[in-house]
Short mmCIF file of C-alpha atoms in Angstrom, two decimals:
data_model
loop_
_atom_site.label_atom_id
_atom_site.label_comp_id
_atom_site.label_asym_id
_atom_site.label_seq_id
_atom_site.Cartn_x
_atom_site.Cartn_y
_atom_site.Cartn_z
CA UNK A 1 -73.17 -45.72 31.00
CA UNK A 2 -75.52 -48.10 32.98
CA UNK A 3 -74.65 -51.85 33.55
CA UNK A 4 -77.32 -52.81 31.08
CA UNK A 5 -75.94 -50.53 28.37
CA UNK A 6 -72.56 -51.85 28.99
CA UNK A 7 -73.81 -55.43 28.56
CA UNK A 8 -75.65 -54.48 25.45
CA UNK A 9 -72.41 -53.76 23.57
CA UNK A 10 -70.93 -56.23 21.15
CA UNK A 11 -68.22 -58.08 23.11
CA UNK A 12 -67.36 -60.84 20.64
CA UNK A 13 -63.59 -60.52 20.94
CA UNK A 14 -63.86 -60.15 24.73
CA UNK A 15 -65.90 -63.36 24.92
CA UNK A 16 -63.30 -65.22 22.89
CA UNK A 17 -60.59 -63.83 25.12
CA UNK A 18 -62.50 -65.08 28.19
CA UNK A 19 -62.90 -68.47 26.71
CA UNK A 20 -59.22 -68.66 25.93
CA UNK A 21 -58.29 -67.80 29.52
CA UNK A 22 -60.85 -70.15 30.92
CA UNK A 23 -59.41 -73.07 28.92
CA UNK A 24 -55.71 -72.05 29.02
CA UNK A 25 -55.41 -71.66 32.80
CA UNK A 26 -56.48 -75.20 33.83
CA UNK A 27 -54.49 -76.62 30.98
CA UNK A 28 -51.31 -75.00 32.23
CA UNK A 29 -52.19 -75.54 35.90
CA UNK A 30 -54.74 -78.56 36.27
CA UNK A 31 -57.06 -78.29 39.16
CA UNK A 32 -57.69 -82.01 39.49
CA UNK A 33 -61.50 -81.93 39.56
CA UNK A 34 -63.04 -85.45 39.98
CA UNK A 35 -63.96 -87.36 36.87
CA UNK A 36 -67.07 -89.41 37.54
CA UNK A 37 -67.33 -92.52 35.31
CA UNK A 38 -70.46 -93.04 33.16
CA UNK A 39 -71.90 -96.50 32.83
CA UNK A 40 -71.55 -96.28 28.99
CA UNK A 41 -67.71 -95.91 29.47
CA UNK A 42 -67.54 -98.54 32.18
CA UNK A 43 -69.30 -101.06 29.96
CA UNK A 44 -66.69 -100.62 27.23
CA UNK A 45 -63.92 -100.98 29.81
CA UNK A 46 -65.49 -104.09 31.34
CA UNK A 47 -65.93 -105.74 27.94
CA UNK A 48 -62.35 -105.04 26.87
CA UNK A 49 -61.09 -106.19 30.24
CA UNK A 50 -62.90 -109.52 29.82
CA UNK A 51 -61.21 -110.26 26.47
CA UNK A 52 -59.32 -113.55 26.47
CA UNK A 53 -56.10 -114.57 24.70
CA UNK A 54 -56.83 -115.16 21.04
CA UNK A 55 -59.79 -112.78 20.97
CA UNK A 56 -59.76 -110.29 18.08
CA UNK A 57 -60.58 -106.54 18.53
CA UNK A 58 -61.23 -104.50 15.43
CA UNK A 59 -60.73 -100.66 15.78
CA UNK A 60 -62.44 -98.78 12.98
CA UNK A 61 -61.50 -95.13 12.68
CA UNK A 62 -62.57 -92.09 10.82
CA UNK A 63 -60.44 -89.72 12.81
CA UNK A 64 -59.41 -86.63 10.96
CA UNK A 65 -58.27 -83.20 11.91
CA UNK A 66 -61.84 -82.02 12.48
CA UNK A 67 -62.59 -84.54 15.22
CA UNK A 68 -58.99 -85.28 16.36
CA UNK A 69 -59.42 -83.35 19.70
CA UNK A 70 -62.55 -85.21 20.71
CA UNK A 71 -61.99 -88.83 19.47
CA UNK A 72 -58.17 -89.34 19.28
CA UNK A 73 -57.76 -89.45 23.17
CA UNK A 74 -60.39 -92.15 23.23
CA UNK A 75 -58.60 -93.96 20.50
CA UNK A 76 -55.21 -93.85 22.35
CA UNK A 77 -56.73 -94.86 25.72
CA UNK A 78 -58.54 -97.93 24.30
CA UNK A 79 -55.54 -98.91 22.19
CA UNK A 80 -53.50 -98.79 25.35
CA UNK A 81 -55.97 -100.94 27.15
CA UNK A 82 -56.05 -103.50 24.34
CA UNK A 83 -52.32 -103.67 24.30
CA UNK A 84 -52.16 -104.43 28.04
CA UNK A 85 -54.29 -107.52 27.35
CA UNK A 86 -52.02 -110.50 26.75
CA UNK A 87 -52.77 -112.49 23.59
CA UNK A 88 -55.50 -110.13 22.31
CA UNK A 89 -55.09 -109.40 18.66
CA UNK A 90 -55.84 -105.95 17.32
CA UNK A 91 -56.76 -104.94 13.80
CA UNK A 92 -56.76 -101.22 12.92
CA UNK A 93 -58.76 -100.17 9.92
CA UNK A 94 -59.58 -96.66 8.68
CA UNK A 95 -62.63 -95.44 6.80
CA UNK A 96 -61.42 -91.82 6.49
CA UNK A 97 -58.61 -90.66 4.39
CA UNK A 98 -56.86 -89.08 7.38
CA UNK A 99 -57.37 -92.06 9.57
CA UNK A 100 -54.07 -93.85 8.84
CA UNK A 101 -52.08 -90.80 9.96
CA UNK A 102 -53.77 -90.78 13.42
CA UNK A 103 -53.72 -94.59 13.64
CA UNK A 104 -49.92 -94.54 13.23
CA UNK A 105 -49.57 -91.63 15.54
CA UNK A 106 -51.49 -93.49 18.26
CA UNK A 107 -49.44 -96.73 17.72
CA UNK A 108 -46.22 -94.62 18.14
CA UNK A 109 -47.67 -92.90 21.14
CA UNK A 110 -48.17 -96.03 23.07
CA UNK A 111 -44.91 -97.50 21.61
CA UNK A 112 -46.81 -100.33 20.08
CA UNK A 113 -43.99 -101.55 17.78
CA UNK A 114 -41.65 -101.91 20.77
CA UNK A 115 -44.22 -103.62 23.03
CA UNK A 116 -45.67 -106.20 20.59
CA UNK A 117 -44.87 -107.87 17.36
CA UNK A 118 -46.43 -106.46 14.22
CA UNK A 119 -48.27 -109.05 12.24
CA UNK A 120 -48.47 -111.40 15.25
CA UNK A 121 -50.30 -109.18 17.83
CA UNK A 122 -51.57 -106.32 15.77
CA UNK A 123 -52.08 -105.24 12.15
CA UNK A 124 -52.88 -101.88 10.57
CA UNK A 125 -54.87 -102.41 7.44
CA UNK A 126 -55.03 -98.73 6.52
CA UNK A 127 -57.62 -96.77 4.64
CA UNK A 128 -60.22 -98.67 2.71
CA UNK A 129 -62.44 -96.58 0.37
CA UNK A 130 -66.06 -97.36 -0.17
CA UNK A 131 -67.88 -96.61 3.06
CA UNK A 132 -70.49 -99.19 3.83
CA UNK A 133 -69.56 -101.41 0.86
CA UNK A 134 -65.94 -101.56 2.10
CA UNK A 135 -67.05 -102.48 5.68
CA UNK A 136 -69.38 -105.08 4.20
CA UNK A 137 -66.54 -106.59 2.15
CA UNK A 138 -64.26 -106.59 5.24
CA UNK A 139 -66.94 -108.42 7.29
CA UNK A 140 -67.70 -110.89 4.49
CA UNK A 141 -64.22 -111.85 3.42
CA UNK A 142 -61.27 -109.80 4.56
CA UNK A 143 -58.71 -111.56 2.38
CA UNK A 144 -60.89 -111.20 -0.81
CA UNK A 145 -61.04 -107.41 -0.16
CA UNK A 146 -57.49 -106.77 0.82
CA UNK A 147 -54.14 -108.25 -0.20
CA UNK A 148 -51.85 -105.83 1.59
CA UNK A 149 -51.75 -103.89 4.76
CA UNK A 150 -51.12 -100.16 5.27
CA UNK A 151 -47.34 -100.59 4.94
CA UNK A 152 -47.76 -102.72 1.79
CA UNK A 153 -46.95 -106.10 3.51
CA UNK A 154 -48.93 -108.97 2.01
CA UNK A 155 -51.65 -110.24 4.40
CA UNK A 156 -50.35 -113.78 3.71
CA UNK A 157 -47.02 -112.87 5.36
CA UNK A 158 -48.81 -111.70 8.51
CA UNK A 159 -49.30 -114.80 10.77
CA UNK A 160 -52.14 -113.17 12.78
CA UNK A 161 -54.27 -112.86 9.69
CA UNK A 162 -54.15 -116.61 8.92
CA UNK A 163 -57.12 -117.33 11.19
CA UNK A 164 -59.02 -114.12 10.68
CA UNK A 165 -61.34 -114.26 7.57
CA UNK A 166 -64.63 -112.56 8.33
CA UNK A 167 -66.72 -110.85 11.00
CA UNK A 168 -67.35 -114.27 12.64
CA UNK A 169 -63.66 -114.05 13.68
CA UNK A 170 -63.99 -110.51 15.14
CA UNK A 171 -64.76 -110.68 18.91
CA UNK A 172 -65.57 -106.99 19.24
CA UNK A 173 -65.55 -103.96 16.98
CA UNK A 174 -64.92 -100.45 18.23
CA UNK A 175 -65.62 -97.62 15.85
CA UNK A 176 -64.33 -94.10 16.34
CA UNK A 177 -66.08 -91.60 14.19
CA UNK A 178 -68.21 -88.49 13.75
CA UNK A 179 -70.06 -89.84 10.74
CA UNK A 180 -72.38 -92.72 9.71
CA UNK A 181 -69.56 -95.35 9.86
CA UNK A 182 -70.85 -96.41 13.21
CA UNK A 183 -74.21 -97.29 11.61
CA UNK A 184 -72.37 -99.25 8.90
CA UNK A 185 -70.69 -101.45 11.44
CA UNK A 186 -74.08 -102.18 13.05
CA UNK A 187 -75.51 -103.02 9.69
CA UNK A 188 -72.65 -105.17 8.44
CA UNK A 189 -71.06 -106.74 11.55
CA UNK A 190 -73.70 -106.77 14.27
CA UNK A 191 -76.85 -107.51 12.27
CA UNK A 192 -75.55 -110.44 10.10
CA UNK A 193 -72.80 -111.87 12.25
CA UNK A 194 -73.81 -110.84 15.79
CA UNK A 195 -70.44 -109.25 16.43
CA UNK A 196 -70.43 -107.05 19.50
CA UNK A 197 -69.97 -103.33 18.62
CA UNK A 198 -69.19 -100.21 20.64
CA UNK A 199 -68.76 -96.57 19.58
CA UNK A 200 -66.24 -93.80 20.32
CA UNK A 201 -68.06 -90.69 19.29
CA UNK A 202 -68.01 -86.96 19.05
CA UNK A 203 -70.40 -85.31 21.53
CA UNK A 204 -73.01 -84.34 18.95
CA UNK A 205 -73.40 -87.97 17.78
CA UNK A 206 -73.95 -89.29 21.31
CA UNK A 207 -77.74 -88.81 21.58
CA UNK A 208 -78.14 -90.84 18.35
CA UNK A 209 -76.04 -93.71 19.70
CA UNK A 210 -78.03 -93.84 22.98
CA UNK A 211 -80.98 -95.37 21.04
CA UNK A 212 -78.73 -98.35 20.12
CA UNK A 213 -77.26 -98.52 23.66
CA UNK A 214 -80.57 -98.72 25.45
CA UNK A 215 -81.84 -101.25 23.03
CA UNK A 216 -78.81 -103.42 23.76
CA UNK A 217 -77.44 -103.24 20.18
CA UNK A 218 -74.08 -101.81 21.22
CA UNK A 219 -72.26 -102.66 24.48
CA UNK A 220 -70.99 -99.15 25.24
CA UNK A 221 -70.25 -95.64 24.18
CA UNK A 222 -67.19 -93.42 24.75
CA UNK A 223 -68.57 -89.91 24.71
CA UNK A 224 -66.23 -87.22 23.35
CA UNK A 225 -63.42 -85.92 25.46
CA UNK A 226 -65.45 -86.68 28.59
CA UNK A 227 -65.48 -90.36 27.83
CA UNK A 228 -61.83 -90.31 26.94
CA UNK A 229 -61.06 -88.74 30.32
CA UNK A 230 -63.10 -91.44 32.07
CA UNK A 231 -61.36 -94.16 30.21
CA UNK A 232 -58.01 -92.68 30.99
CA UNK A 233 -58.99 -92.77 34.66
CA UNK A 234 -60.20 -96.34 34.42
CA UNK A 235 -56.89 -97.60 32.90
CA UNK A 236 -54.90 -95.42 35.31
CA UNK A 237 -53.18 -93.43 32.58
CA UNK A 238 -54.21 -89.79 32.86
CA UNK A 239 -53.51 -87.81 29.76
CA UNK A 240 -54.72 -84.88 27.75
CA UNK A 241 -58.36 -85.80 28.24
CA UNK A 242 -58.21 -85.75 31.93
CA UNK A 243 -56.35 -82.49 31.86
CA UNK A 244 -58.89 -81.16 29.48
CA UNK A 245 -61.88 -81.89 31.76
CA UNK A 246 -60.99 -79.05 34.19
CA UNK A 247 -60.80 -76.66 31.17
CA UNK A 248 -64.19 -78.13 29.96
CA UNK A 249 -65.72 -77.48 33.41
CA UNK A 250 -64.48 -73.92 33.49
CA UNK A 251 -65.64 -73.20 29.96
CA UNK A 252 -69.08 -74.52 30.69
CA UNK A 253 -69.17 -72.28 33.87
CA UNK A 254 -68.34 -69.34 31.68
CA UNK A 255 -71.14 -70.27 29.22
CA UNK A 256 -73.64 -70.43 32.10
CA UNK A 257 -72.55 -66.99 33.30
CA UNK A 258 -72.87 -65.58 29.76
CA UNK A 259 -76.37 -67.13 29.26
CA UNK A 260 -77.46 -65.67 32.58
CA UNK A 261 -76.13 -62.26 31.58
CA UNK A 262 -77.86 -62.45 28.22
CA UNK A 263 -81.10 -63.32 29.88
CA UNK A 264 -80.80 -60.47 32.30
CA UNK A 265 -80.31 -57.96 29.39
CA UNK A 266 -83.19 -59.55 27.40
CA UNK A 267 -85.70 -59.48 30.20
CA UNK A 268 -84.69 -55.99 31.13
CA UNK A 269 -85.21 -54.82 27.53
CA UNK A 270 -88.58 -56.68 27.31
CA UNK A 271 -89.73 -55.09 30.50
CA UNK A 272 -88.93 -51.59 29.15
CA UNK A 273 -90.87 -52.31 25.96
CA UNK B 1 -37.31 -83.26 19.91
CA UNK B 2 -35.43 -83.32 16.55
CA UNK B 3 -35.09 -80.34 14.29
CA UNK B 4 -37.66 -81.84 11.87
CA UNK B 5 -40.10 -82.31 14.72
CA UNK B 6 -39.59 -78.81 15.93
CA UNK B 7 -40.12 -77.41 12.43
CA UNK B 8 -43.35 -79.45 12.14
CA UNK B 9 -44.64 -78.14 15.44
CA UNK B 10 -43.81 -74.56 14.51
CA UNK B 11 -45.51 -74.84 11.09
CA UNK B 12 -48.65 -76.49 12.58
CA UNK B 13 -48.78 -73.83 15.29
CA UNK B 14 -48.44 -71.06 12.81
CA UNK B 15 -51.27 -72.54 10.74
CA UNK B 16 -53.45 -72.92 13.85
CA UNK B 17 -52.88 -69.29 14.80
CA UNK B 18 -53.56 -68.11 11.27
CA UNK B 19 -56.90 -69.88 11.45
CA UNK B 20 -57.68 -68.37 14.83
CA UNK B 21 -57.17 -64.82 13.45
CA UNK B 22 -60.77 -65.11 12.12
CA UNK B 23 -61.89 -64.43 15.68
CA UNK B 24 -60.42 -60.99 15.24
CA UNK B 25 -61.58 -60.33 11.72
CA UNK B 26 -61.54 -61.67 8.11
CA UNK B 27 -57.98 -61.41 6.85
CA UNK B 28 -55.51 -62.80 4.29
CA UNK B 29 -53.70 -64.93 6.88
CA UNK B 30 -56.86 -66.79 7.70
CA UNK B 31 -57.72 -67.28 3.97
CA UNK B 32 -54.20 -68.63 3.23
CA UNK B 33 -54.43 -71.04 6.20
CA UNK B 34 -57.88 -72.17 4.98
CA UNK B 35 -56.57 -72.76 1.45
CA UNK B 36 -53.56 -74.70 2.75
CA UNK B 37 -55.79 -76.83 4.80
CA UNK B 38 -58.25 -77.67 2.02
CA UNK B 39 -55.43 -78.19 -0.44
CA UNK B 40 -53.48 -80.56 1.76
CA UNK B 41 -56.52 -82.56 2.71
CA UNK B 42 -57.58 -82.93 -0.87
CA UNK B 43 -54.01 -83.78 -2.00
CA UNK B 44 -53.75 -86.47 0.64
CA UNK B 45 -57.14 -87.87 -0.26
CA UNK B 46 -56.19 -87.99 -4.02
CA UNK B 47 -52.97 -89.79 -3.25
CA UNK B 48 -54.81 -92.37 -1.07
CA UNK B 49 -57.51 -92.77 -3.78
CA UNK B 50 -54.88 -93.58 -6.34
CA UNK B 51 -53.26 -96.13 -4.06
CA UNK B 52 -56.70 -97.68 -3.57
CA UNK B 53 -57.28 -98.02 -7.28
CA UNK B 54 -53.80 -99.48 -7.57
CA UNK B 55 -54.12 -101.99 -4.71
CA UNK B 56 -57.80 -102.99 -4.95
CA UNK B 57 -58.18 -103.08 -8.83
CA UNK B 58 -55.11 -102.51 -10.95
CA UNK B 59 -52.82 -105.10 -9.25
CA UNK B 60 -55.64 -107.70 -9.49
CA UNK B 61 -56.12 -106.94 -13.28
CA UNK B 62 -52.41 -107.25 -13.78
CA UNK B 63 -52.14 -110.62 -12.01
CA UNK B 64 -55.35 -111.76 -13.76
CA UNK B 65 -53.77 -110.94 -17.19
CA UNK B 66 -50.58 -112.77 -16.14
CA UNK B 67 -52.32 -115.87 -14.96
CA UNK B 68 -55.42 -115.86 -17.21
CA UNK B 69 -57.75 -115.57 -14.18
CA UNK B 70 -61.07 -114.17 -15.34
CA UNK B 71 -62.00 -113.04 -11.80
CA UNK B 72 -58.92 -110.82 -11.69
CA UNK B 73 -59.48 -109.40 -15.24
CA UNK B 74 -63.10 -108.59 -14.24
CA UNK B 75 -61.73 -105.88 -11.94
CA UNK B 76 -61.40 -103.74 -15.07
CA UNK B 77 -65.22 -103.37 -15.03
CA UNK B 78 -65.36 -101.22 -11.84
CA UNK B 79 -62.39 -99.22 -13.22
CA UNK B 80 -64.33 -98.42 -16.40
CA UNK B 81 -67.41 -97.57 -14.32
CA UNK B 82 -65.28 -95.20 -12.24
CA UNK B 83 -64.04 -93.53 -15.39
CA UNK B 84 -67.69 -93.17 -16.64
CA UNK B 85 -68.39 -91.00 -13.57
CA UNK B 86 -66.21 -88.28 -15.02
CA UNK B 87 -68.74 -87.78 -17.87
CA UNK B 88 -70.55 -85.78 -15.28
CA UNK B 89 -68.38 -82.85 -16.33
CA UNK B 90 -69.65 -83.07 -19.93
CA UNK B 91 -73.05 -81.52 -20.75
CA UNK B 92 -73.48 -83.62 -23.84
CA UNK B 93 -72.58 -87.01 -22.31
CA UNK B 94 -73.58 -86.52 -18.71
CA UNK B 95 -76.19 -89.31 -19.01
CA UNK B 96 -73.41 -91.90 -19.31
CA UNK B 97 -72.30 -91.11 -15.78
CA UNK B 98 -75.67 -92.12 -14.53
CA UNK B 99 -74.94 -95.79 -15.30
CA UNK B 100 -72.27 -95.81 -12.61
CA UNK B 101 -74.33 -93.64 -10.26
CA UNK B 102 -77.36 -95.97 -10.59
CA UNK B 103 -75.08 -99.05 -9.85
CA UNK B 104 -73.49 -97.36 -6.86
CA UNK B 105 -76.91 -96.44 -5.41
CA UNK B 106 -78.35 -99.86 -6.08
CA UNK B 107 -75.38 -101.67 -4.45
CA UNK B 108 -75.45 -99.21 -1.55
CA UNK B 109 -79.17 -99.56 -0.87
CA UNK B 110 -79.02 -103.35 -1.22
CA UNK B 111 -76.16 -103.61 1.13
CA UNK B 112 -77.62 -101.42 3.89
CA UNK B 113 -81.28 -102.50 3.76
CA UNK B 114 -80.77 -105.85 5.41
CA UNK B 115 -78.84 -104.33 8.33
CA UNK B 116 -81.01 -101.24 8.58
CA UNK B 117 -84.27 -103.29 8.92
CA UNK B 118 -82.72 -105.43 11.60
CA UNK B 119 -81.02 -102.61 13.46
CA UNK B 120 -83.19 -99.64 13.12
CA UNK B 121 -86.66 -101.22 12.94
CA UNK B 122 -86.78 -104.69 14.58
CA UNK B 123 -84.00 -103.97 17.05
CA UNK B 124 -85.34 -100.65 18.13
CA UNK B 125 -88.92 -101.94 18.62
CA UNK B 126 -87.52 -104.84 20.61
CA UNK B 127 -85.36 -102.38 22.57
CA UNK B 128 -88.37 -100.19 23.28
CA UNK B 129 -90.54 -102.95 24.80
CA UNK B 130 -88.99 -103.13 28.14
CA UNK B 131 -90.51 -104.82 31.17
CA UNK B 132 -91.94 -102.14 33.43
CA UNK B 133 -89.95 -103.22 36.50
CA UNK B 134 -88.12 -99.96 37.26
CA UNK B 135 -88.96 -96.23 37.17
CA UNK B 136 -86.41 -95.74 34.36
CA UNK B 137 -88.24 -98.26 32.16
CA UNK B 138 -91.64 -96.74 32.86
CA UNK B 139 -90.36 -93.30 31.97
CA UNK B 140 -88.76 -94.66 28.84
CA UNK B 141 -92.01 -96.42 27.80
CA UNK B 142 -94.12 -93.37 28.54
CA UNK B 143 -91.68 -91.23 26.60
CA UNK B 144 -91.78 -93.51 23.55
CA UNK B 145 -95.65 -93.57 23.53
CA UNK B 146 -95.93 -89.74 24.07
CA UNK B 147 -93.45 -88.95 21.23
CA UNK B 148 -95.10 -91.33 18.87
CA UNK B 149 -98.55 -89.78 19.69
CA UNK B 150 -97.09 -86.33 18.96
CA UNK B 151 -96.66 -87.44 15.35
CA UNK B 152 -100.25 -88.68 15.02
CA UNK B 153 -101.94 -85.85 13.18
CA UNK B 154 -105.40 -87.34 13.03
CA UNK B 155 -107.73 -85.03 14.97
CA UNK B 156 -109.98 -87.57 16.75
CA UNK B 157 -106.97 -89.61 17.81
CA UNK B 158 -105.31 -86.54 19.17
CA UNK B 159 -108.45 -85.74 21.27
CA UNK B 160 -108.47 -89.18 22.73
CA UNK B 161 -104.70 -88.91 23.55
CA UNK B 162 -105.28 -85.76 25.68
CA UNK B 163 -102.17 -84.13 26.92
CA UNK B 164 -99.83 -86.97 25.95
CA UNK B 165 -98.78 -85.46 22.59
CA UNK B 166 -97.85 -82.29 24.41
CA UNK B 167 -95.68 -84.23 26.80
CA UNK B 168 -94.17 -85.90 23.74
CA UNK B 169 -93.38 -82.40 22.40
CA UNK B 170 -91.61 -81.42 25.57
CA UNK B 171 -89.72 -84.62 25.54
CA UNK B 172 -88.55 -83.89 21.95
CA UNK B 173 -87.48 -80.39 23.07
CA UNK B 174 -85.51 -81.97 25.87
CA UNK B 175 -83.79 -84.24 23.34
CA UNK B 176 -82.94 -81.25 21.07
CA UNK B 177 -81.48 -79.48 24.11
CA UNK B 178 -79.38 -82.57 24.76
CA UNK B 179 -78.18 -82.38 21.13
CA UNK B 180 -77.35 -78.75 21.43
CA UNK B 181 -75.53 -79.12 24.73
CA UNK B 182 -73.48 -81.99 23.34
CA UNK B 183 -72.68 -79.87 20.39
CA UNK B 184 -71.36 -77.17 22.62
CA UNK B 185 -69.39 -79.72 24.64
CA UNK B 186 -67.83 -80.94 21.41
CA UNK B 187 -66.83 -77.52 20.25
CA UNK B 188 -65.18 -76.79 23.57
CA UNK B 189 -63.29 -80.11 23.37
CA UNK B 190 -61.96 -79.05 19.91
CA UNK B 191 -60.68 -75.75 21.40
CA UNK B 192 -59.16 -77.67 24.40
CA UNK B 193 -57.31 -80.06 22.02
CA UNK B 194 -55.98 -77.22 19.92
CA UNK B 195 -54.94 -75.05 22.87
CA UNK B 196 -53.21 -78.00 24.49
CA UNK B 197 -50.89 -78.20 21.44
CA UNK B 198 -50.47 -74.35 21.45
CA UNK B 199 -49.57 -74.19 25.15
CA UNK B 200 -46.56 -76.45 24.88
CA UNK B 201 -43.00 -75.30 24.21
CA UNK B 202 -41.90 -74.25 21.50
CA UNK B 203 -45.34 -73.70 20.05
CA UNK B 204 -46.12 -71.42 23.04
CA UNK B 205 -43.58 -68.73 21.93
CA UNK B 206 -45.62 -68.09 18.81
CA UNK B 207 -48.76 -66.89 20.72
CA UNK B 208 -47.24 -63.51 21.77
CA UNK B 209 -45.96 -62.97 18.24
CA UNK B 210 -49.43 -63.53 16.81
CA UNK B 211 -50.99 -61.26 19.49
CA UNK B 212 -48.45 -58.47 18.66
CA UNK B 213 -49.30 -58.70 14.97
CA UNK B 214 -53.06 -58.54 15.70
CA UNK B 215 -52.59 -55.53 18.09
CA UNK B 216 -50.34 -53.75 15.43
CA UNK B 217 -53.04 -54.34 12.80
CA UNK B 218 -55.74 -53.00 15.10
CA UNK B 219 -53.77 -49.85 15.86
CA UNK B 220 -52.92 -49.30 12.20
CA UNK B 221 -56.65 -49.60 11.28
CA UNK B 222 -57.65 -47.18 14.05
CA UNK B 223 -55.10 -44.66 12.94
CA UNK B 224 -56.14 -45.01 9.29
CA UNK B 225 -59.83 -44.55 10.30
CA UNK B 226 -58.98 -41.43 12.28
CA UNK B 227 -57.24 -39.84 9.17
CA UNK B 228 -59.51 -37.37 7.34
#
């Protein structure tokens, strides 16, 4: 059997196995490849780093099982950074039904409840149904829309919420999503109130968001696992994303080799015809 | 790690491995995992939706009834409109559900239109008009013009534009390539996230078990196929 005949066979399972090996080895034994920082990520870092005591950061989330691997590490890294900023108040709000699970997981992962006081330094509002209408209500009058937080505490009993009424009181909004929620925040917070907005996105949504970034409508983008890794490096807390970048690089190398092999077979076959 | 945590990890790992068996072939373990995932997601969403109705509407109606506040009692209207949506399932009364649908669409469009115009039209035009002070800005401007010219289908205008629409087409193809490459990067990230969970103890021990089951199945199938 010639090499070309060998390559022409259906190797679906073998390719999956190669991918598994290419990803598993660096995960078990990280190679420590350098992680260059993109300007989009650095802009988010610089803006959060410049927050002053009393500023309010809203973290919108639509994280679910489908985008967990890409967006959750970004969410944790940014939450950690916000929690390091003294006096900065953090509001977590979810637009997806699975969002509250991952928001609580992230809060527990950075030991938020031990580090800061719930209701004074941060609040988790939970899931709000209604898509853009819900975000609009949140930006227009938070207390009119909601009476209780995720755990069922009345917002009146949470001291932090006394001075936060609408999007004029939000200093920045960071939205973590794979869907149109990011656009909703631009429509409802940035356009009418001028609130600064940034996105944490899955890779496939990033080209869309660049149009807003280059137009100066958002102040930064965290791009998929790559952006999460960059943010982990910036805050000096390497985690799963940094570890995953070695695997990402090896997997891409494998793809390039496979594409080259496919082209060799294709052009060889065309030459014969 | 507590016993409950360990059990949770083992269950989630088993489900992940069941889903990954599709890479080998279509099988009942994959279908079971798929149904569990869909069922649990829908179940969770339904519970949250019920809580939403309770917190955002029902409690306000109750307090409105208790205090005589008309604003609170008015929350009964969206609840009725929500119920009307279920007429979608009746062939005879389906038209009733359109009242709620029309209202939802109207509110949705009205809410988004003010922001959309500002963000996607005015903001984008303002963003595209950059001072030509750097190579990046020049390339950006040329790109915008070329891509816009590509969508001008008037023949005489296309002739005047010369090769610019073609450059616009190549730029569009580059953008599509960027979308595709990002999509691949995203898929790899998902596998990395999943494998990172699988490659930690005790989840790790389930991988050889799953592999043995797959190998046993492959051997059984080969033997069966060889039988006359």
